PDB file of C-alpha atoms in Angstrom:
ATOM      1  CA  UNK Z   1       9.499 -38.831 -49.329  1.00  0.00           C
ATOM      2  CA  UNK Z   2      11.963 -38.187 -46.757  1.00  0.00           C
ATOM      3  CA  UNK Z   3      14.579 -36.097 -48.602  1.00  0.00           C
ATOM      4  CA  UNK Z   4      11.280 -34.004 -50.184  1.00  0.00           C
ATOM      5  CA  UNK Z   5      10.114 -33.035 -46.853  1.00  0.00           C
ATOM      6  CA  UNK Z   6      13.771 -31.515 -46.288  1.00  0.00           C
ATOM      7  CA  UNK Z   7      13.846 -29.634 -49.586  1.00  0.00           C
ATOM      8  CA  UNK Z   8       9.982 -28.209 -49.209  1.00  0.00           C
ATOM      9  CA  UNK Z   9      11.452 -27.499 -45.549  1.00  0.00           C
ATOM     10  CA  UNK Z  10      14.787 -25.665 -46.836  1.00  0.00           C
ATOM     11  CA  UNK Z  11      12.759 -23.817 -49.135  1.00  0.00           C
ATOM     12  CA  UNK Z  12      10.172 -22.320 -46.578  1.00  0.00           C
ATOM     13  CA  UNK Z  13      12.978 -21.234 -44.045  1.00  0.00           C
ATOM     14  CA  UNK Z  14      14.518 -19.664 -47.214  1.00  0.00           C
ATOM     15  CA  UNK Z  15      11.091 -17.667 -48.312  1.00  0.00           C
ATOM     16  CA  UNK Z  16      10.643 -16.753 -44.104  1.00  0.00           C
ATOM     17  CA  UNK Z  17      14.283 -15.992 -43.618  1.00  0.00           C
ATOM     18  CA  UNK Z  18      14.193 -13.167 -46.737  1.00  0.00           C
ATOM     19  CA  UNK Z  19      11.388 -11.545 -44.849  1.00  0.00           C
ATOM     20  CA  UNK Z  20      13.155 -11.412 -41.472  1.00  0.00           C
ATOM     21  CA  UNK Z  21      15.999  -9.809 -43.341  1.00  0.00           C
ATOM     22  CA  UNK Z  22      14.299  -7.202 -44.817  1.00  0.00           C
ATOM     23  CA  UNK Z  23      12.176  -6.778 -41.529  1.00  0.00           C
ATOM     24  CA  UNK Z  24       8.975  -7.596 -43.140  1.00  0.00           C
ATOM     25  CA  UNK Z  25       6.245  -8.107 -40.659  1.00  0.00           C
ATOM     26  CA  UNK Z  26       3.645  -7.851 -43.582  1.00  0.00           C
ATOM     27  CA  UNK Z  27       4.746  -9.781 -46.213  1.00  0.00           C
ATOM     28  CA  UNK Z  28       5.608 -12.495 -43.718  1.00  0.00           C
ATOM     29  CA  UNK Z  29       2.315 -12.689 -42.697  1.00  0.00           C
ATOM     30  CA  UNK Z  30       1.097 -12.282 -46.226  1.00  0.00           C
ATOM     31  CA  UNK Z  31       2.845 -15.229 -47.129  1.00  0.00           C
ATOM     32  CA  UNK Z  32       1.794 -17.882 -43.814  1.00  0.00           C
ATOM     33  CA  UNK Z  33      -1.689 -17.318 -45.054  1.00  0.00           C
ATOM     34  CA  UNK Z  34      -0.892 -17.801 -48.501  1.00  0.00           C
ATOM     35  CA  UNK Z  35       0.719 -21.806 -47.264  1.00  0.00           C
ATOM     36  CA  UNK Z  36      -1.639 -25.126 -47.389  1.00  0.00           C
ATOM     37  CA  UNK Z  37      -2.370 -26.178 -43.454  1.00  0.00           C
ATOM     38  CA  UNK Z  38       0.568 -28.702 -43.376  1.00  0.00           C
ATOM     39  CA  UNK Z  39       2.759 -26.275 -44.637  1.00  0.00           C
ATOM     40  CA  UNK Z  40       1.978 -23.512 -42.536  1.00  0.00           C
ATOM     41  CA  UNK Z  41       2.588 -26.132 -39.356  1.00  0.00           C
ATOM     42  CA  UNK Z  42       5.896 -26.475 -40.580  1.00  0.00           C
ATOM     43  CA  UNK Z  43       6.913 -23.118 -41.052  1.00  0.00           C
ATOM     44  CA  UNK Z  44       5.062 -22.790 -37.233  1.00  0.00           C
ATOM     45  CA  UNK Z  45       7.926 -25.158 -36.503  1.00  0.00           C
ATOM     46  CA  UNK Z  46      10.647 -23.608 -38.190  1.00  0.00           C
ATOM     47  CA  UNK Z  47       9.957 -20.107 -36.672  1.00  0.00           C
ATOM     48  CA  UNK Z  48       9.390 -21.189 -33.245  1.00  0.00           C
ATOM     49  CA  UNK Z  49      12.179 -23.983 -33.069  1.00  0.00           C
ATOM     50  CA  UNK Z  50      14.838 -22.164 -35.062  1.00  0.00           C
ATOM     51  CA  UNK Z  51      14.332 -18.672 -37.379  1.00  0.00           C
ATOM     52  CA  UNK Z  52      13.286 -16.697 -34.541  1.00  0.00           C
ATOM     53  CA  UNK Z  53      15.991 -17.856 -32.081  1.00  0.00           C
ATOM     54  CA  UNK Z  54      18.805 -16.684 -34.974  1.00  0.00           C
ATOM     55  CA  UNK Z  55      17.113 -13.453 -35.489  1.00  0.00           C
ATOM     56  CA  UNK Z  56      17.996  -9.902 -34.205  1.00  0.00           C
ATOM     57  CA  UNK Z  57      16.195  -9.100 -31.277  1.00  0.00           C
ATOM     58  CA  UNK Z  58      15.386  -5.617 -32.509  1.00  0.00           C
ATOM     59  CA  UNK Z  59      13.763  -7.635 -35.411  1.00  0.00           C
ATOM     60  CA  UNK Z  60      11.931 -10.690 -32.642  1.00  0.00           C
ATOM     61  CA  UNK Z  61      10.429  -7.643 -31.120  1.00  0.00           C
ATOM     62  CA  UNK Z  62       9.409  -6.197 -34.375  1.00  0.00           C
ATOM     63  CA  UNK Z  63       7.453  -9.112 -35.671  1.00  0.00           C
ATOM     64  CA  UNK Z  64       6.081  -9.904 -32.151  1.00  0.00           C
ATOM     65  CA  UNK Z  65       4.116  -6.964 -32.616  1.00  0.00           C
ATOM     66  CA  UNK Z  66       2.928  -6.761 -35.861  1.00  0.00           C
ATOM     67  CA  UNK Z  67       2.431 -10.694 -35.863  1.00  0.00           C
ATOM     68  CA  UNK Z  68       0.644 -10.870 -32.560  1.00  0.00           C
ATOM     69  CA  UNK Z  69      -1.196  -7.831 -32.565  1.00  0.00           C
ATOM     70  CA  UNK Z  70      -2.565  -8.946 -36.147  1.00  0.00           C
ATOM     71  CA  UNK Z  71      -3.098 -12.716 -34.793  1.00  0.00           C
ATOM     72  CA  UNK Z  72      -2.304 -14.149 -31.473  1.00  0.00           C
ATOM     73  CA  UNK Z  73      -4.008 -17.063 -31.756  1.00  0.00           C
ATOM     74  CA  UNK Z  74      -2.193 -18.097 -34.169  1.00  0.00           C
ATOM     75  CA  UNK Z  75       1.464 -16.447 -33.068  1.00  0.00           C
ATOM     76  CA  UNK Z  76       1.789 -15.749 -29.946  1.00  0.00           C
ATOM     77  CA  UNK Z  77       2.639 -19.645 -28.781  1.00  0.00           C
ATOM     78  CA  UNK Z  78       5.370 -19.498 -31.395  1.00  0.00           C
ATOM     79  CA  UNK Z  79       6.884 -16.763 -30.241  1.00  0.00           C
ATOM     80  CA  UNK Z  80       6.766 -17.511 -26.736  1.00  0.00           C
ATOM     81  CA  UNK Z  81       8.159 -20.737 -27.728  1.00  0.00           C
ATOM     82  CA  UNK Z  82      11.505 -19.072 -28.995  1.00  0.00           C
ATOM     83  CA  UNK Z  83      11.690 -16.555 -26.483  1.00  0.00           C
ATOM     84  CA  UNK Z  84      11.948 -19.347 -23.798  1.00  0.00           C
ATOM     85  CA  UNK Z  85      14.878 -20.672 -25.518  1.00  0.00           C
ATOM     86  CA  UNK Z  86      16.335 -17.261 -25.859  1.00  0.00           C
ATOM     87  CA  UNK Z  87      16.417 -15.705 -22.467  1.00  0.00           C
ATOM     88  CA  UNK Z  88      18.758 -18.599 -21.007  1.00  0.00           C
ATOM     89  CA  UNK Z  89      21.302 -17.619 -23.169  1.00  0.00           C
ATOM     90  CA  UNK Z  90      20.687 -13.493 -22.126  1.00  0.00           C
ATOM     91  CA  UNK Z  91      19.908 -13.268 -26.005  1.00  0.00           C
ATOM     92  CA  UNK Z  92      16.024 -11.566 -25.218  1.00  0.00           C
ATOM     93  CA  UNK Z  93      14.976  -8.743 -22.484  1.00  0.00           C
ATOM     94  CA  UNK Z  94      11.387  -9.053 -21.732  1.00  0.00           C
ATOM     95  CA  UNK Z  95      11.110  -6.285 -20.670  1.00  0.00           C
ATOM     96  CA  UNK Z  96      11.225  -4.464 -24.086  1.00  0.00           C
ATOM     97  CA  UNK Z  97       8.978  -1.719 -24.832  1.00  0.00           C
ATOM     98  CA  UNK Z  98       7.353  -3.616 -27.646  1.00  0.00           C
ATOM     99  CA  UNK Z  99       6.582  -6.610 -25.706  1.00  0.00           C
ATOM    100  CA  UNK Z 100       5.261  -4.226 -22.660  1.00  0.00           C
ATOM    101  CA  UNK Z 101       3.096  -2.540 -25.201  1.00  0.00           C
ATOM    102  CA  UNK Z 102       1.727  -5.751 -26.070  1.00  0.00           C
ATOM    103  CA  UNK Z 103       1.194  -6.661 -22.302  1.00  0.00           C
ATOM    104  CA  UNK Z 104      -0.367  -3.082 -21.292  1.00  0.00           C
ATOM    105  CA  UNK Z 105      -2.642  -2.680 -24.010  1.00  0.00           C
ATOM    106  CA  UNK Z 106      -3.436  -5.984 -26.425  1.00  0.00           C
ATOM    107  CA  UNK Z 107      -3.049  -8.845 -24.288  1.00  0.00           C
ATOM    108  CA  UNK Z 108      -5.913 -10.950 -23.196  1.00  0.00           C
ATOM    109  CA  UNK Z 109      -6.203 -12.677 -19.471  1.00  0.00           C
ATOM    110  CA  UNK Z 110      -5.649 -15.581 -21.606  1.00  0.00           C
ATOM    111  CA  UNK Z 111      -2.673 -14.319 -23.375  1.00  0.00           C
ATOM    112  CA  UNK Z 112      -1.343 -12.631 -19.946  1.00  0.00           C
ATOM    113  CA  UNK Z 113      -1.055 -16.054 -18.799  1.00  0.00           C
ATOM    114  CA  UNK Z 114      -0.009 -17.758 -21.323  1.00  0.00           C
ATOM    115  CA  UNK Z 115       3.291 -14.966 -21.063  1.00  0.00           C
ATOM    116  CA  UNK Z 116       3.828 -15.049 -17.842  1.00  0.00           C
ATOM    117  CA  UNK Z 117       3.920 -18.750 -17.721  1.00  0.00           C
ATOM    118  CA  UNK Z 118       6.382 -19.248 -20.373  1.00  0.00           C
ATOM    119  CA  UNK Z 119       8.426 -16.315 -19.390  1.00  0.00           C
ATOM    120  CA  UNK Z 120       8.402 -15.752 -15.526  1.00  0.00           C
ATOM    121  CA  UNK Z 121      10.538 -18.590 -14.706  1.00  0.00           C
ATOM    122  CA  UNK Z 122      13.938 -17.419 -16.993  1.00  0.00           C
ATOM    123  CA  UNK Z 123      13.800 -14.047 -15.688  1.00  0.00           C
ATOM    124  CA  UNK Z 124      16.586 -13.470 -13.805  1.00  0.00           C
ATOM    125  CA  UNK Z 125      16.027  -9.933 -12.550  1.00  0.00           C
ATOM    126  CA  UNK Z 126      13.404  -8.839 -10.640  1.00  0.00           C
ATOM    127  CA  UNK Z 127      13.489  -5.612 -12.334  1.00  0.00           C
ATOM    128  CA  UNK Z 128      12.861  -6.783 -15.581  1.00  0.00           C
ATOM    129  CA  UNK Z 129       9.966  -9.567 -13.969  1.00  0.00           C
ATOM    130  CA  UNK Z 130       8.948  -6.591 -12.421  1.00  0.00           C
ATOM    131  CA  UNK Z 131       7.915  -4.060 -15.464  1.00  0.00           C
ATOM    132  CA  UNK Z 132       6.142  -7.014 -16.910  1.00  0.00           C
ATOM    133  CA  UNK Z 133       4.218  -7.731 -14.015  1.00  0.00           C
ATOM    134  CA  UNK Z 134       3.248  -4.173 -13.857  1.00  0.00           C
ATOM    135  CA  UNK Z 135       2.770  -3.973 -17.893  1.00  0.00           C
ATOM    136  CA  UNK Z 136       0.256  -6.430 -17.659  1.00  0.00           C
ATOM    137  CA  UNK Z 137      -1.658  -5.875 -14.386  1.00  0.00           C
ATOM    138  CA  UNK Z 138      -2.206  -2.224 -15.259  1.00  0.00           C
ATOM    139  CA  UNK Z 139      -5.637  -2.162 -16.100  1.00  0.00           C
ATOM    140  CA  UNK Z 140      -6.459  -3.822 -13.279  1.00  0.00           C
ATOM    141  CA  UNK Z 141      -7.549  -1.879  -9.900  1.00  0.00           C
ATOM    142  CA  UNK Z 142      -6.560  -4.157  -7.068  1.00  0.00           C
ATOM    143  CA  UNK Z 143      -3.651  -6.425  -8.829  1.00  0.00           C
ATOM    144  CA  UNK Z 144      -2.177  -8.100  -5.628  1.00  0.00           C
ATOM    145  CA  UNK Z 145      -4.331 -11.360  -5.862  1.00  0.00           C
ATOM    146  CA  UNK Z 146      -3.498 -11.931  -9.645  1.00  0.00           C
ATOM    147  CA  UNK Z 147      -0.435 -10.899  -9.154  1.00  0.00           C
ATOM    148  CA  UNK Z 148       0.418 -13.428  -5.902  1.00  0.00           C
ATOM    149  CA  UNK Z 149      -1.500 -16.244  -8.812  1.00  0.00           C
ATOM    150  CA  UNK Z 150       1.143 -15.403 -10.857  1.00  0.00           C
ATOM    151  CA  UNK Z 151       4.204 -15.391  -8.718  1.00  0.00           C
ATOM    152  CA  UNK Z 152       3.299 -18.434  -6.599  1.00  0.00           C
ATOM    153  CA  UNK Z 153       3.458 -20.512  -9.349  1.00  0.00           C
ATOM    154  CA  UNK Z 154       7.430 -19.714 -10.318  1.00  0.00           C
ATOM    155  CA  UNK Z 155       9.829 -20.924  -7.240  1.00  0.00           C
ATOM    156  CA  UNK Z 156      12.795 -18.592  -8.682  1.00  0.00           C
ATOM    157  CA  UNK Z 157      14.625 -15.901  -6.174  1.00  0.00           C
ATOM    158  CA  UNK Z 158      13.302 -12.943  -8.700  1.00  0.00           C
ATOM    159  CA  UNK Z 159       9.905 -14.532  -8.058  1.00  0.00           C
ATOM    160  CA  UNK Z 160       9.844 -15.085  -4.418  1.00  0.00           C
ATOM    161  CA  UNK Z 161      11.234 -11.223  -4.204  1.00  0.00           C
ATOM    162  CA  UNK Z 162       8.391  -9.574  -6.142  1.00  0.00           C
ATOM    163  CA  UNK Z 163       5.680 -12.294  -4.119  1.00  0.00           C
ATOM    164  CA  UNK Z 164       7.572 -10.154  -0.664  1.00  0.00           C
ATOM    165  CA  UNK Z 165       7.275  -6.898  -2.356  1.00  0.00           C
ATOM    166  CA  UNK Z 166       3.810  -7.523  -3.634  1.00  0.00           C
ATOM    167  CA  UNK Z 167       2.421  -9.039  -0.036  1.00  0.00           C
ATOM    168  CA  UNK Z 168       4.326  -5.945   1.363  1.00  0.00           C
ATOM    169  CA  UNK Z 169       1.772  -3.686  -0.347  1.00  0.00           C
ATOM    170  CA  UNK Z 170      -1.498  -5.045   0.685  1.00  0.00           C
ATOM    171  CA  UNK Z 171      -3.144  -4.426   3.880  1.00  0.00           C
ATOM    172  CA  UNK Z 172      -5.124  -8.001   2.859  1.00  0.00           C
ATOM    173  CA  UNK Z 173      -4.839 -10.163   5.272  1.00  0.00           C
ATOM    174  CA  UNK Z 174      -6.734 -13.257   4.171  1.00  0.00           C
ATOM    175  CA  UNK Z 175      -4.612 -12.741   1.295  1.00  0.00           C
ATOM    176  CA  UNK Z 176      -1.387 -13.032   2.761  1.00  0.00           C
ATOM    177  CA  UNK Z 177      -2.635 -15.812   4.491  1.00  0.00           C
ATOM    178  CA  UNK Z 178      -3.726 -17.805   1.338  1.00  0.00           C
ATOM    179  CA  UNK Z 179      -0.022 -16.890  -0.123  1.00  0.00           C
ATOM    180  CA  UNK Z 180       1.615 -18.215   3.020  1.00  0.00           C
ATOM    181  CA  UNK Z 181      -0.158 -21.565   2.644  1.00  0.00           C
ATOM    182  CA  UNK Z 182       0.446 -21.676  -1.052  1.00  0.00           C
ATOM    183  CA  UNK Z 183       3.752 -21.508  -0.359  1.00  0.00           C
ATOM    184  CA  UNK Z 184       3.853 -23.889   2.532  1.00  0.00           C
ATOM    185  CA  UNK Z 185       2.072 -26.328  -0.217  1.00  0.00           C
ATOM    186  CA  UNK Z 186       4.727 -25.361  -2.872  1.00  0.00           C
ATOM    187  CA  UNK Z 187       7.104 -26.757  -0.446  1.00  0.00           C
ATOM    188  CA  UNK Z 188      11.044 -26.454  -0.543  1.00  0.00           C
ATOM    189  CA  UNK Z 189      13.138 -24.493   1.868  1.00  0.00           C
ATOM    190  CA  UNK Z 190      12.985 -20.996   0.126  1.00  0.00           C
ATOM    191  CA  UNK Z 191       9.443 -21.216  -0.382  1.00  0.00           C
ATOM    192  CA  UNK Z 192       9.318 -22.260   3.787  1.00  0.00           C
ATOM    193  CA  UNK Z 193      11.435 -19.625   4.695  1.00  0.00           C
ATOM    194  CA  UNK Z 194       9.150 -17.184   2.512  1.00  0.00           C
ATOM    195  CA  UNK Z 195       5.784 -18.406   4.313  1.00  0.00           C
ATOM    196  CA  UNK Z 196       7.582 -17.791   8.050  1.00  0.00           C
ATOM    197  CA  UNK Z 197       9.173 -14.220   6.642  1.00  0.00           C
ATOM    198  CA  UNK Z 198       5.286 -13.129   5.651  1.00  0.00           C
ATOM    199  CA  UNK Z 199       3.721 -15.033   8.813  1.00  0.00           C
ATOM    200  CA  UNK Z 200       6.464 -12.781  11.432  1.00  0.00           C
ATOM    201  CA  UNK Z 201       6.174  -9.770   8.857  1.00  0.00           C
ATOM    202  CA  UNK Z 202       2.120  -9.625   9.210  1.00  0.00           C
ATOM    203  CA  UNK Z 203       1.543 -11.344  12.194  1.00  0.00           C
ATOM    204  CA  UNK Z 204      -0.336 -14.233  10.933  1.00  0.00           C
ATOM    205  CA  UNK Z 205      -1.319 -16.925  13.279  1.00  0.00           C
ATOM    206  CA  UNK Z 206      -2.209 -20.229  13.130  1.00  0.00           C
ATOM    207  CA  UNK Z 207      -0.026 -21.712  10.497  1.00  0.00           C
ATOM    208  CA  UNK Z 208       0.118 -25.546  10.139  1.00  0.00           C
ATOM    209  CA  UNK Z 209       4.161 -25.422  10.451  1.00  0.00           C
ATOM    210  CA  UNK Z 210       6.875 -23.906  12.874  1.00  0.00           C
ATOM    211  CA  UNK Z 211       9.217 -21.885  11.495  1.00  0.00           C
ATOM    212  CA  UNK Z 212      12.655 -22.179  11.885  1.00  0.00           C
ATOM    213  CA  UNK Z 213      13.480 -18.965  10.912  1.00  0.00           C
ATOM    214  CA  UNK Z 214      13.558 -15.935  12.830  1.00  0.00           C
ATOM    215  CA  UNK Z 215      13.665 -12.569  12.432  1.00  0.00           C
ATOM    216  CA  UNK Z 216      13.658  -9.453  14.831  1.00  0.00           C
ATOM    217  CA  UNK Z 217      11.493  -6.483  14.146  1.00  0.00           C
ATOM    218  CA  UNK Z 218      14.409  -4.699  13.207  1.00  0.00           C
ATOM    219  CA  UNK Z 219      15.619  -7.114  10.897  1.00  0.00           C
ATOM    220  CA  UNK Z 220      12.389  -6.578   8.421  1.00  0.00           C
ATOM    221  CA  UNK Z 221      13.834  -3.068   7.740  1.00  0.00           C
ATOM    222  CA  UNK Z 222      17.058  -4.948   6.225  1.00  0.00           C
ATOM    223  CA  UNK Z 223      15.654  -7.437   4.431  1.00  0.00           C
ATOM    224  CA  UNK Z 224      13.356  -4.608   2.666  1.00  0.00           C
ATOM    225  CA  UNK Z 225      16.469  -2.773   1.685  1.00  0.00           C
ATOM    226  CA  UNK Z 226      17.276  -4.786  -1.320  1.00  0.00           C
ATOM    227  CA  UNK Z 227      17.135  -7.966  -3.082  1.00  0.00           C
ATOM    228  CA  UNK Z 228      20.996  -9.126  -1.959  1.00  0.00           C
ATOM    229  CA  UNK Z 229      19.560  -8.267   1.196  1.00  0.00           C
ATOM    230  CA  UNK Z 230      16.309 -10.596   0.932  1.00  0.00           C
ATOM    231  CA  UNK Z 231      18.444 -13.571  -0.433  1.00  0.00           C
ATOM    232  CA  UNK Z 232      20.695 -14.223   2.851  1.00  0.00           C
ATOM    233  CA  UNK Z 233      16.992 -14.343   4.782  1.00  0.00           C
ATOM    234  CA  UNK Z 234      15.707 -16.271   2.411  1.00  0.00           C
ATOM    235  CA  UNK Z 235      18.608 -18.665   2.390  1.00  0.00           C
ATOM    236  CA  UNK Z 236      19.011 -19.073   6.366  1.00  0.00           C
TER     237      UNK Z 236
END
């Protein structure tokens, strides 16, 4: 039983890997629906876990969006879960046109989250975090409260950079209150550090913790110069 599951295996990754050579979003798709239920799991399996890691990223990109535009439901996870194990190894850029086509114009709250989840956390630059926060919080008017939501919940430096640059501009106060306890509830020294930088920044009062960090007037105007700058602040 064993040793058939292995051959039925070999032979899907086979039939999938023809169509990723011949970059054919269509017949790919053609052919998952064509598959039984258990064998459409495994070839779930095999694209998340392994085809889609080996592939091109011109050609991830290309079957992200005919796949997911055509059925995230049933895609999107998959892909995510390969892109997670790509961007460690510098192998994906999220911030690909394709993928910020998906985010601006086809993406669902539920689907926005489901991204930014999965992805926020192994972007390293804040650039790149950057156009995707902006790709998928365009159609939104006032974008600093989901944007904070989404930023609060991933403790990187890129992270706590754009969560600066996004308190920076709101006039919201209760806001940038809410954020400063979130962070104070997140809890680590960056994430400390953050919540005094935004408390002196805003002049928020009343904060149940005393910062050791301080920072002159002055000093604001450096730290918003760039994100080297931010890091040694954030790292005192």
């Amino acid at each position: 039983m064993f040793g058939k599951k292995m051959i039925a295996s070999a032979y899907l990754a086979k039939q999938m890997q023809a169509f990723l050579n011949e970059r054919n979003a269509e017949g790919l798709l053609a052919y998952l629906q064509r598959l039984s239920n258990a064998a459409r799991r495994s070839a779930d399996a095999l694209l998340g876990e392994r085809l889609l890691i080996d592939v091109e990223e011109e050609a991830f990109w290309l079957f992200f969006s005919e796949m997911v535009r055509r059925a995230p439901k049933a895609y999107l996870g998959t892909f995510l879960k390969a892109a997670a194990a790509r961007l460690p190894k510098g192998h994906l850029n999220a911030a690909n046109p394709l993928f910020l086509k998906f985010a601006a114009e086809e993406a669902t709250p539920i689907d926005r989250t489901k991204c930014l989840d999965a992805l926020l956390p192994l972007i390293k630059q804040p650039e790149d975090a950057e156009r995707v926060l902006d790709a998928f919080f365009c159609k939104e008017q006032k974008t600093a409260p989901g944007r904070a939501l989404a930023l609060l919940k991933v403790p990187t430096d890129a992270c706590n950079y754009l969560l600066f640059k996004t308190m920076k501009q709101t006039d919201d106060l209760v806001l940038v209150r809410k954020v400063c306890l979130r962070l104070l509830q997140r809890g680590g020294g960056a994430s400390f550090n953050l919540a005094g930088i935004l408390a002196g920044y805003f002049g928020i009062q009343s904060l149940p913790a005393a910062f050791s960090l301080k920072i002159e007037p002055y000093q604001y105007s450096h730290l918003e110069e760039s994100y080297g700058n931010f890091l040694k602040y954030l790292r005192q």
